[in-house]
Coordinates of C-alpha atoms in Angstrom, one line a residue:
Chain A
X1 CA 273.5 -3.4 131.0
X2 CA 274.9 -6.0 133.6
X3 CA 275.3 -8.6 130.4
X4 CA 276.7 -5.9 128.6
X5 CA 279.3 -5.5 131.2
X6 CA 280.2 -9.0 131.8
X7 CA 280.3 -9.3 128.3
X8 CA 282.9 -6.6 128.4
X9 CA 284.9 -8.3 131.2
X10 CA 284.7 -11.7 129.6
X11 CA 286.1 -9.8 126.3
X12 CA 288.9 -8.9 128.6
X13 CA 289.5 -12.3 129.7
X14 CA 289.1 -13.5 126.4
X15 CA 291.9 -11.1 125.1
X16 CA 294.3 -12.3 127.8
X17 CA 293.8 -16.1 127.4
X18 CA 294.5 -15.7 123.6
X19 CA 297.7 -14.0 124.0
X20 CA 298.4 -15.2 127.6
X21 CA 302.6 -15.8 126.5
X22 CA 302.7 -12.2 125.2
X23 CA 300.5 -10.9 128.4
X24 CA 303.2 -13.0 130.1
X25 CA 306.2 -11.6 128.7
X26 CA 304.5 -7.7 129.1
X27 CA 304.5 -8.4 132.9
X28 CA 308.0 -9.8 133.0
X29 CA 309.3 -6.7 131.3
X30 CA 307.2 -4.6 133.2
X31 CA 308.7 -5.8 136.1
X32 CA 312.1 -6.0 135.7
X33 CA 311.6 -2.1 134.8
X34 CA 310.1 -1.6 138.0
X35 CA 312.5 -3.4 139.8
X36 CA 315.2 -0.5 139.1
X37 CA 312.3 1.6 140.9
X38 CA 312.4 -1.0 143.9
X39 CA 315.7 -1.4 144.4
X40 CA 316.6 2.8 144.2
X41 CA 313.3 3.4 146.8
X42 CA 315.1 0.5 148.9
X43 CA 318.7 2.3 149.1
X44 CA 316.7 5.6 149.6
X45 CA 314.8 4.4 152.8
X46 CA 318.0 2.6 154.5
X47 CA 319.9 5.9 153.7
X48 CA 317.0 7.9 155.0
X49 CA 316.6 5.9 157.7
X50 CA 320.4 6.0 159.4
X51 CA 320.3 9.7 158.3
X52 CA 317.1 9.9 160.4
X53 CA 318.4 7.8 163.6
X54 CA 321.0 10.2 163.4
X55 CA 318.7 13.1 163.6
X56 CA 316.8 12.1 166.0
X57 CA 319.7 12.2 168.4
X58 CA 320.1 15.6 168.0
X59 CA 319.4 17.1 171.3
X60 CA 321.1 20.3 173.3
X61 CA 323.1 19.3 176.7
X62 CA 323.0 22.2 179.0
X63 CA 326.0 22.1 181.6
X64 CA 324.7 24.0 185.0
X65 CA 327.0 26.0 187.3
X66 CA 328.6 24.1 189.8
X67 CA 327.1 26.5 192.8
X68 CA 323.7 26.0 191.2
X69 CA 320.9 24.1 193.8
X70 CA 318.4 21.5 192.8
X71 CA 315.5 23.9 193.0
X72 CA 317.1 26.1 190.9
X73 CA 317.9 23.4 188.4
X74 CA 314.5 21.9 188.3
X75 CA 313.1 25.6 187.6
X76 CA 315.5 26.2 184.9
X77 CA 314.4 23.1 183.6
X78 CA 311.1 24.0 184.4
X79 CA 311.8 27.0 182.0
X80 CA 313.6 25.5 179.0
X81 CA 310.8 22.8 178.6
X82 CA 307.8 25.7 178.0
X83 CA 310.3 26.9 175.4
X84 CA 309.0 26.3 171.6
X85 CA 310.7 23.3 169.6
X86 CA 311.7 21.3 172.8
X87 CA 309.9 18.0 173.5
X88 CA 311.0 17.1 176.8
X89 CA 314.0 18.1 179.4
X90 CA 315.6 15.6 181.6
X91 CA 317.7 16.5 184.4
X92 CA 321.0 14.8 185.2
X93 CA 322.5 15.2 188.7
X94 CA 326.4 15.2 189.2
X95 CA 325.7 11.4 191.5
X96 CA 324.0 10.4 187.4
X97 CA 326.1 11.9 185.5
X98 CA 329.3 10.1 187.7
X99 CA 327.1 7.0 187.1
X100 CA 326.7 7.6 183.5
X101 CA 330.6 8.2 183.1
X102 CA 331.3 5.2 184.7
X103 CA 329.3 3.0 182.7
X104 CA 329.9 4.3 179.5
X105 CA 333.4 5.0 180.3
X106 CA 335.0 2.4 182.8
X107 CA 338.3 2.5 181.6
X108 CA 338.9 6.0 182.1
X109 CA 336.1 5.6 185.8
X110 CA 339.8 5.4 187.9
X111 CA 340.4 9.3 186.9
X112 CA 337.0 9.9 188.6
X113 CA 338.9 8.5 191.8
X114 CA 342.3 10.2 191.5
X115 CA 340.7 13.4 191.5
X116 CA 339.0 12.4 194.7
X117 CA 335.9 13.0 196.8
X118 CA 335.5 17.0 196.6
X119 CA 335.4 16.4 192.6
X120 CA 331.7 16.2 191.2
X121 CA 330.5 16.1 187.4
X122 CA 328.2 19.4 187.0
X123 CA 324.9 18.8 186.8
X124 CA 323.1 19.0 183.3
X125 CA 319.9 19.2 181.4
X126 CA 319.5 17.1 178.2
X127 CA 317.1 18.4 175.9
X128 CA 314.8 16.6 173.3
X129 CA 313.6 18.5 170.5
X130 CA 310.8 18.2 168.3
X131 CA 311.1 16.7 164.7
X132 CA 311.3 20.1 163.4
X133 CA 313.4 22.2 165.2
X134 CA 316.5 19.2 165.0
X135 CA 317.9 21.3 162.2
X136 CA 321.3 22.8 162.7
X137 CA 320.0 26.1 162.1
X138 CA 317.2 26.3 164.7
X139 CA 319.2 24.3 167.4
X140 CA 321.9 26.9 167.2
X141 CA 319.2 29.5 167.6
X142 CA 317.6 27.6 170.5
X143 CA 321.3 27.0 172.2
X144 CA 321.8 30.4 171.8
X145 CA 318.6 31.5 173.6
X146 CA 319.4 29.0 176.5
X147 CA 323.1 30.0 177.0
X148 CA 322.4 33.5 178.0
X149 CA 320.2 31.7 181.3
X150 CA 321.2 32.5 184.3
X151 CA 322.9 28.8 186.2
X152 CA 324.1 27.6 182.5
X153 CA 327.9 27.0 182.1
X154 CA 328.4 25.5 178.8
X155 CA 326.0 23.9 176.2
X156 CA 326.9 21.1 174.0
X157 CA 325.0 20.3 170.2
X158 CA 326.5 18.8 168.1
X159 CA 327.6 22.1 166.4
X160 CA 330.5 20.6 164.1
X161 CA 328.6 17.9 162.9
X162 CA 325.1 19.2 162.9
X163 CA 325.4 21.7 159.5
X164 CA 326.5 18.3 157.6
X165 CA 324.0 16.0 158.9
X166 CA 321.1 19.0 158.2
X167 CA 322.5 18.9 154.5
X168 CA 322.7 15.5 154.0
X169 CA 319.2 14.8 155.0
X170 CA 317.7 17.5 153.1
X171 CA 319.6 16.4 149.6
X172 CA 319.0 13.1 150.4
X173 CA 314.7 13.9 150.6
X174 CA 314.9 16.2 147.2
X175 CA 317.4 13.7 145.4
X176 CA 314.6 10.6 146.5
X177 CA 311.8 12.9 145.1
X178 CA 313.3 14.2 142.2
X179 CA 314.9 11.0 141.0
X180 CA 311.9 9.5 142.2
X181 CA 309.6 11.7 139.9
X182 CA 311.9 11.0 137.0
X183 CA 312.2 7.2 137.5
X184 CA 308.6 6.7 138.0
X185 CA 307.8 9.8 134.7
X186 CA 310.6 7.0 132.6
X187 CA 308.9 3.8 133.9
X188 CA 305.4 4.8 133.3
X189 CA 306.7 6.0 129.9
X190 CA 308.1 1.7 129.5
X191 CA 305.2 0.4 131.0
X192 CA 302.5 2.8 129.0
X193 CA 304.3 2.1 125.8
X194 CA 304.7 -1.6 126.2
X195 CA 300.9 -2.3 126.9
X196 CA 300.3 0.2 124.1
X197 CA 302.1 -2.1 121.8
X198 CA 300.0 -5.2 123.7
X199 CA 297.0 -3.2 122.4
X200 CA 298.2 -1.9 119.3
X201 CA 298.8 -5.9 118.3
X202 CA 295.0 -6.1 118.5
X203 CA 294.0 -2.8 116.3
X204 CA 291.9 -5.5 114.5
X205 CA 289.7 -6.6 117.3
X206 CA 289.2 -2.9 118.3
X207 CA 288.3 -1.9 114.9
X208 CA 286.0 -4.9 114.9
X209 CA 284.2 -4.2 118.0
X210 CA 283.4 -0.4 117.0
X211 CA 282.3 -1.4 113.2
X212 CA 279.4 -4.1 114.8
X213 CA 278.0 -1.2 117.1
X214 CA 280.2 -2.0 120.8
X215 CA 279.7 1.2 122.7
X216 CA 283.1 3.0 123.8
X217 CA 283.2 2.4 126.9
X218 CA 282.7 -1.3 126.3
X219 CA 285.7 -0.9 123.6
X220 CA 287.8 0.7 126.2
X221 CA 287.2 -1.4 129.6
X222 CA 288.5 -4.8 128.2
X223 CA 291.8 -2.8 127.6
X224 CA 292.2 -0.5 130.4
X225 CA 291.2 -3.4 132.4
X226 CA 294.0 -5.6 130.8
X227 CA 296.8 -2.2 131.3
X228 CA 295.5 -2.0 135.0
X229 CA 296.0 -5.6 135.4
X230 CA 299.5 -5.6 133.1
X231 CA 300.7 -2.3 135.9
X232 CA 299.6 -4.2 139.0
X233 CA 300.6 -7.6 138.3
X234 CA 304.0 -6.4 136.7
X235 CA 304.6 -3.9 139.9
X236 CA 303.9 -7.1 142.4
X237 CA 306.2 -8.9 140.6
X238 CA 309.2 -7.0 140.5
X239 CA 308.3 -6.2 144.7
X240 CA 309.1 -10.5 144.5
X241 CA 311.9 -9.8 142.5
X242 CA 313.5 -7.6 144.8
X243 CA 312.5 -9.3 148.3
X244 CA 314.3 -12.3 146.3
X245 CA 317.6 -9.8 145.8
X246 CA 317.2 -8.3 149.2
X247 CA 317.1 -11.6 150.6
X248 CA 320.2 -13.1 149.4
X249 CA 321.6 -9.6 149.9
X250 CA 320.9 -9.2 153.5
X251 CA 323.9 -11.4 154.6
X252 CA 326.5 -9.4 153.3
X253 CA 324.6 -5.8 153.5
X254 CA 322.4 -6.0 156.2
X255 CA 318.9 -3.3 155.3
X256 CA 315.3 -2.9 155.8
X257 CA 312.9 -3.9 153.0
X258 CA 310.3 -1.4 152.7
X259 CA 307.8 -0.5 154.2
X260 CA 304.2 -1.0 153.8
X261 CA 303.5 2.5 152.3
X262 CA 306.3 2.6 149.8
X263 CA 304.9 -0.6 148.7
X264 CA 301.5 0.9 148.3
X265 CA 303.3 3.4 146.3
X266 CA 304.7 1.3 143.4
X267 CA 301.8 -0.9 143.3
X268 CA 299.7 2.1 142.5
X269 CA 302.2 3.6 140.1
X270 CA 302.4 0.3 138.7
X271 CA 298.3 0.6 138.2
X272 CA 298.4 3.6 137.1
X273 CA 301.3 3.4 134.5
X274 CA 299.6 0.6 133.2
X275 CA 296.3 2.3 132.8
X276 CA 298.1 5.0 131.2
X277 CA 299.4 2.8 128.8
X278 CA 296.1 1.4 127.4
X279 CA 294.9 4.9 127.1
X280 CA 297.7 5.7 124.9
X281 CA 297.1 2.3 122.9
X282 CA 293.6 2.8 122.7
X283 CA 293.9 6.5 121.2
X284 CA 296.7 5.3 118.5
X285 CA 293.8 2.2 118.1
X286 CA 290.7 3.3 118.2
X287 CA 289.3 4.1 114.4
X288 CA 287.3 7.2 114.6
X289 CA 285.0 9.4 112.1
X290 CA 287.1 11.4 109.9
X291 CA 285.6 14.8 109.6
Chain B
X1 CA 264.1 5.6 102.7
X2 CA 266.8 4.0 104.1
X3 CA 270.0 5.5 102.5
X4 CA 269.9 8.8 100.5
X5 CA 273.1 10.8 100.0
X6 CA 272.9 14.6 98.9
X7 CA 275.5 16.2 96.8
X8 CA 278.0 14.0 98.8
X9 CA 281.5 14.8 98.0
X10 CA 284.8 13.6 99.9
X11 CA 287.9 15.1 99.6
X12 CA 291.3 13.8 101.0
X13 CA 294.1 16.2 100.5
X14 CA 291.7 18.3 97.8
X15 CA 291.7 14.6 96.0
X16 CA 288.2 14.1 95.6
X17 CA 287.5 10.0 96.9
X18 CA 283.7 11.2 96.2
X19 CA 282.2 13.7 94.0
X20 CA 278.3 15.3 94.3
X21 CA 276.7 11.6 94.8
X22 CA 273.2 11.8 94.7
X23 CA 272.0 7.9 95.5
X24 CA 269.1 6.6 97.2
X25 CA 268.4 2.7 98.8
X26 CA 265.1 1.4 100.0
X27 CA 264.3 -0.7 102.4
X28 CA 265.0 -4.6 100.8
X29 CA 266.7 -3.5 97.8
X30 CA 270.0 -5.2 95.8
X31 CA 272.3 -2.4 94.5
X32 CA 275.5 -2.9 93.0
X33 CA 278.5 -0.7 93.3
X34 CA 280.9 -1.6 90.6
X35 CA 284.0 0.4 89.5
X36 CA 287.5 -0.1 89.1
X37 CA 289.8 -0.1 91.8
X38 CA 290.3 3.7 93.6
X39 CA 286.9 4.8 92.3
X40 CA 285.4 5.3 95.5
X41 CA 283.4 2.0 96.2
X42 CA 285.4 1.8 99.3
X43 CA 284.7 5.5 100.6
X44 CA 281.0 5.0 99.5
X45 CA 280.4 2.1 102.1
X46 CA 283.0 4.7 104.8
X47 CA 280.0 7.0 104.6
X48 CA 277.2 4.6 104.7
X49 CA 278.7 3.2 108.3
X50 CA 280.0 6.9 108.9
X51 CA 283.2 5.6 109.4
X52 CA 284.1 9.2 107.7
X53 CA 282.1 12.0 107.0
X54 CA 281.1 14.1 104.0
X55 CA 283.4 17.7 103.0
X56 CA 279.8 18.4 101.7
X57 CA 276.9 17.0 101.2
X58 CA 274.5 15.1 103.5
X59 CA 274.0 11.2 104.2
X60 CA 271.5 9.5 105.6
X61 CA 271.4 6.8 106.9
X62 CA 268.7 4.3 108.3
X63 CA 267.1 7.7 110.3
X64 CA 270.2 9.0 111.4
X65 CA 272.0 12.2 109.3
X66 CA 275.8 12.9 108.7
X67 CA 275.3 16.8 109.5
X68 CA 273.5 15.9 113.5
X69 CA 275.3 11.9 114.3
X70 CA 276.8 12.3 117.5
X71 CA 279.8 10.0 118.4
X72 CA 277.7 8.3 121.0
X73 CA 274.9 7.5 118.2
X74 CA 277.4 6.0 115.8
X75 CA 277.0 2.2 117.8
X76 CA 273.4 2.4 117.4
X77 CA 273.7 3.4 113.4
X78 CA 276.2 0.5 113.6
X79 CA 274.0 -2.1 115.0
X80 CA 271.3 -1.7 111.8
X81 CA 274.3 -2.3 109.5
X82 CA 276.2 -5.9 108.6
X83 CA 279.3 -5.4 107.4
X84 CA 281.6 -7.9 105.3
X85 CA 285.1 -7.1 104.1
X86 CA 287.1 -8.8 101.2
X87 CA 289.8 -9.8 103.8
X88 CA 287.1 -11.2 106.1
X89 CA 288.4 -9.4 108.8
X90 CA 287.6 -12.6 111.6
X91 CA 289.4 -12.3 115.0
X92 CA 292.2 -14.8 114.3
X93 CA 292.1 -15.8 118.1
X94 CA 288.7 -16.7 118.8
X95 CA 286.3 -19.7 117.3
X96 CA 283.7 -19.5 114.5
X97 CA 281.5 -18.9 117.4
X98 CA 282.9 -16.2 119.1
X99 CA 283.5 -14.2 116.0
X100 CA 279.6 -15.0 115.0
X101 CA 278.7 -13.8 118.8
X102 CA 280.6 -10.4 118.7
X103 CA 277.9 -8.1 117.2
X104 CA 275.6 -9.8 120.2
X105 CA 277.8 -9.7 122.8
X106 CA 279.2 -6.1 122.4
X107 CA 275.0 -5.0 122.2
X108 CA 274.5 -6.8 126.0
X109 CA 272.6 -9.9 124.8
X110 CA 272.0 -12.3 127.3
X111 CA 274.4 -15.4 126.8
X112 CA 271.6 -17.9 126.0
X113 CA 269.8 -15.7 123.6
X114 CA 273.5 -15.4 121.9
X115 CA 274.1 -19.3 121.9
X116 CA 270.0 -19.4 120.3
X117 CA 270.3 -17.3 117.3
X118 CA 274.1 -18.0 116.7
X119 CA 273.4 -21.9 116.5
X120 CA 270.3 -21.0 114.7
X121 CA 272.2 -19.2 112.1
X122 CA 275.2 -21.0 111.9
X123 CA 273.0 -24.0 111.6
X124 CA 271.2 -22.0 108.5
X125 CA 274.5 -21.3 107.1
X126 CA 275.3 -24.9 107.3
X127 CA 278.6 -23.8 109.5
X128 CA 277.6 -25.7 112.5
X129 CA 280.4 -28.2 112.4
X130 CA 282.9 -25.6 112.2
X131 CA 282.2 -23.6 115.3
X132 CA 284.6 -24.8 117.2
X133 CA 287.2 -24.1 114.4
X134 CA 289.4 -21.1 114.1
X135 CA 289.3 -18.6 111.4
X136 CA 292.8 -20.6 109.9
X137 CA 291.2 -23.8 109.7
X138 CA 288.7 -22.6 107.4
X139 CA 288.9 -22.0 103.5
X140 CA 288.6 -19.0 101.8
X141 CA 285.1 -19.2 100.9
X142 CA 284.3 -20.8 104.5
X143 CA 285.7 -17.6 106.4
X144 CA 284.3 -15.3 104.4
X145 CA 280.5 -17.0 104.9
X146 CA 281.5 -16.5 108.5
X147 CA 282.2 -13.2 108.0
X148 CA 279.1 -12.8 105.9
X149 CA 277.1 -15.1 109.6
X150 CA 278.9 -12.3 112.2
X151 CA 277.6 -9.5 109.9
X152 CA 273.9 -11.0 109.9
X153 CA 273.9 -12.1 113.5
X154 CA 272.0 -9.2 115.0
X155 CA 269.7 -8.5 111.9
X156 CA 270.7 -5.5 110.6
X157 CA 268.3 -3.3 108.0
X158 CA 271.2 -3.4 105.7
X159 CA 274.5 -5.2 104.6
X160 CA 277.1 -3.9 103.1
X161 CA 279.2 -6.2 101.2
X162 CA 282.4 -4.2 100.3
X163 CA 284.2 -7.1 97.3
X164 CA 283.6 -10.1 99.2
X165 CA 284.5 -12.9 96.4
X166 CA 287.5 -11.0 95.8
X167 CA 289.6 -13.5 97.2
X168 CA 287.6 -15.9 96.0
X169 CA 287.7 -18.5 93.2
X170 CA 284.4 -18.4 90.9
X171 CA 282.8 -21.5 92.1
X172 CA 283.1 -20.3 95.4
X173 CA 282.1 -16.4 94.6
X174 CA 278.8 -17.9 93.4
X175 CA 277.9 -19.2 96.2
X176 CA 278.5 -16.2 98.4
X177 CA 276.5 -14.3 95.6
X178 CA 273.9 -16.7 96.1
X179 CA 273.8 -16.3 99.8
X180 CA 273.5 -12.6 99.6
X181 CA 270.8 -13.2 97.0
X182 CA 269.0 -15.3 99.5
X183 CA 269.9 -12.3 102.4
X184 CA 268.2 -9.8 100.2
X185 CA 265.2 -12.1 99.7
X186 CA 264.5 -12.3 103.4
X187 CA 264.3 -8.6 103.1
X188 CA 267.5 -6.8 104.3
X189 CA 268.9 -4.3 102.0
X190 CA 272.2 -5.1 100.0
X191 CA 274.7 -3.1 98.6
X192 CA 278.0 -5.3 97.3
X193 CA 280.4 -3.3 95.8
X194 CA 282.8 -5.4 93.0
X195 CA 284.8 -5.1 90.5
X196 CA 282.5 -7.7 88.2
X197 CA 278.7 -6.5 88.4
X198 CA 278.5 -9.9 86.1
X199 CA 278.4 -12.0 89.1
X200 CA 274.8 -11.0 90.0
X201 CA 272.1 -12.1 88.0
X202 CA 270.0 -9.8 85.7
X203 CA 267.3 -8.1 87.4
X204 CA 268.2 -8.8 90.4
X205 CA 269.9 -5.6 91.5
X206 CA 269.7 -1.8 91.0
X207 CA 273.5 -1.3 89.6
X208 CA 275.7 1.4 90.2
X209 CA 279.2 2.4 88.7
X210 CA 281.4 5.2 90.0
X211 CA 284.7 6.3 88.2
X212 CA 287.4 8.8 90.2
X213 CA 284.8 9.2 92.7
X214 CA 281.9 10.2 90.1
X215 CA 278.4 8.4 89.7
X216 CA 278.0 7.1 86.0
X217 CA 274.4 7.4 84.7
X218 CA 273.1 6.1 87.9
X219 CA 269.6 6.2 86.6
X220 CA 270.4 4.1 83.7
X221 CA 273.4 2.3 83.8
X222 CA 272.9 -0.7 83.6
X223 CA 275.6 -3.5 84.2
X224 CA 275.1 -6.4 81.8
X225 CA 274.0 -4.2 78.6
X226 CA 277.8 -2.1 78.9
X227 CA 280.0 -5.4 80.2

């Protein structure tokens, strides 16, 4: 059994080495087909993540009453963080929220002084929310709930901007998975049909092997073998490909490569595709009993 | 006995390729399949390796039956069988050799017992300086004795030689007869199937003739008496 399957491997590496320019030229095309795959999932992650960032700074900015005391701010705040969908509250006095002005606004801190010493900015809880809940629709309901507190002047979320930002990020995920599923359904397609010509050129050999008694399985590995490697090799190389494009393109349009998991993801559609592919091949190859 | 088909009849498309052969081979016999071209010498030898199956009719072959094989038994029938094709049918990629070493290497041999008997038999074959070669480099007659080492390699029970010298010149079909003459002696069954039963010697053989798929006088047909 253990000769039998390093014979089998060997009969893979055999099959390679004879037609290593046309194994060559099968991972080239298979690459350049998955670089079209790349390069979408790369626009799709620097999209997603500025659409993301963007999300994540959706929070709720409660204004308190003027008349309001510490105590009775730090309760309400107390409050509002045992609430479902918030994260965490933060409480901003009117001597940090002057501070804040002036920072983030020091060409406009003078007003703070014309309107003199009695003036104070009201004091103010910022909320965090979870993941979930930083949807338009459940930070309106949330805002809504908090409004009607007792101490609360005003709240502040985003509301104009928030609906938009919701949609976008929800087409964006379906558009990723659904072209996603069709680029990947089209490139398997290429890749499964290009190693089933690599093993349809060698109908011979597999017509061989199953006259002088090989056993399927011993028919089959050298092949699937050979499409797994075709897949894998050909998805790695169009990954170079496009960290070579993303490279010289990060000058002029500055973006993330991606990440790790994504990576993962077309290295193992890549296998699989490949895989595919020989299996195909092998059923158009294979000569079987004719009953 | 090793091969005995029952009533065998093949149809493609209700085109009968075989019709109700009766035929038995023992063990070390020479039989002879002559015929024109589409009489079914072709299908015959498709059923012996049960690289298709009887519409009716039952073969069997070297213990195993067309009604009960199993796809997983079909390597093991295999392995009891040479086989040699007219077109030779060498892998065009790989050496004298390798194509020799296929039948051995596809049944798990060890690689040292495959080196043993393929330089033993290439040796016997007088093919030893060409085992580096390709299948290209070779003649006609050359490749197809290769073809003729690869289907001998493992020892099969019985060779089927489907028109082997018919890309052959005479000189060189005579000494491919020869050789399967010599195969037979040893004591492997041979069926060759060709177009001129002439090129086996008298007495030799057990000859058959089919016509559109039918046996003629199988019994008593014999090749050189009607040629």
């Amino acid at each position: 059994m253990i000769h039998l399957l390093k014979n089998a491997i060997n009969e893979g590496l055999l099959n390679i080495r004879g037609k290593l320019g046309s194994f060559l030229i099968t991972i080239l095309m298979v690459s350049l087909s998955f670089m079209v795959f790349d390069i979408f999932l790369i626009i799709s992650w620097n999209l997603g993540t500025v659409l993301k960032n963007e999300q994540e700074n959706v929070g709720i900015e409660v204004f308190l009453s003027d008349n309001i005391t510490e105590i009775e701010s730090v309760n309400l705040a107390d409050i509002i963080s045992g609430m479902e969908g918030v994260r965490s509250v933060y409480f901003v006095s009117p001597e940090e929220a002057e501070a804040v002005f002036r920072a983030d606004l020091p060409e406009q801190a003078d007003l703070l002084t014309l309107l003199g010493p009695q003036f104070h900015l009201p004091p103010s809880i910022q909320i965090s929310l979870q993941p979930d809940y930083r949807t338009s629709e459940k930070v309106g309901g949330l805002a809504r709930s908090v409004s009607g507190m007792d101490g609360v002047e005003d709240i502040v979320y985003g509301k104009e901007y928030l609906p938009g930002l919701t949609r976008a990020v929800d087409i964006l995920e379906k558009l990723v998975v659904l072209a996603g599923l069709v680029l990947a359904l089209s490139l398997s397609l290429v890749v499964a049909n290009t190693v089933r010509l690599a093993v349809t050129r060698r109908a011979l050999a597999v017509q061989i092997m199953s006259i002088v008694g090989a056993p399927g399985w011993f028919v089959r590995v050298p092949f699937l073998g050979e499409g797994l490697l075709t897949g894998t090799a050909g998805s790695a190389g169009s990954l170079l490909l496009t960290v070579a494009v993303s490279w010289m393109l990060s000058p002029s349009v500055p973006h993330e490569f991606l990440p790790g998991k994504w990576i993962m993801l077309v290295l193992i559609l890549g296998a699989s595709s490949g895989a595919a592919g020989s299996w195909i091949g092998m059923k158009s190859g294979i000569p079987k009993p004719r009953s | 006995m090793l091969i005995t088909f029952r009533n065998v009849s093949r149809y493609y498309n209700d085109w009968p390729a075989l019709e109700n052969i009766n035929l038995q081979v023992e063990q070390g016999e020479f039989l002879v399949v002559s015929g024109p071209s589409g009489a079914g010498k072709t299908s015959l030898f498709r059923h012996i390796w049960m690289g298709d199956l009887p519409s009716k009719g039952l073969v069997e072959v070297a213990g195993y039956s067309s009604d009960r094989i199993r796809k997983n038994d079909l390597p093991f029938l295999r392995r009891k069988l040479g086989i040699v094709f007219q077109d030779f049918r060498l892998l065009p990629e790989r050496t004298v050799f390798d194509n020799v070493a296929l039948p051995l290497q596809v049944t798990g041999t060890s690689t040292k017992a495959i080196r043993r008997r393929v330089f033993s038999l290439l040796a016997e074959m007088e093919l030893n300086h060409r085992r580096s070669s390709y299948p290209h480099e070779l003649s006609g007659g050359d490749q197809q004795r290769v073809a003729i080492a690869r289907a001998m390699v493992s020892h099969p029970v019985i060779l089927l030689a489907d028109e082997p010298t018919g890309n052959l010149d005479p000189e060189v079909s005579r000494i491919v007869i020869d050789l399967l003459i010599d195969i037979n002696r040893s004591g492997t069954a041979v069926i060759l199937a060709t177009h001129d039963p002439r090129q086996v010697p008298a007495g030799t053989a057990k000859f058959i003739y089919l016509d559109r798929g039918h046996l003629v006088n199988p019994n008593f047909w014999d090749g050189y008496r009607q040629l």
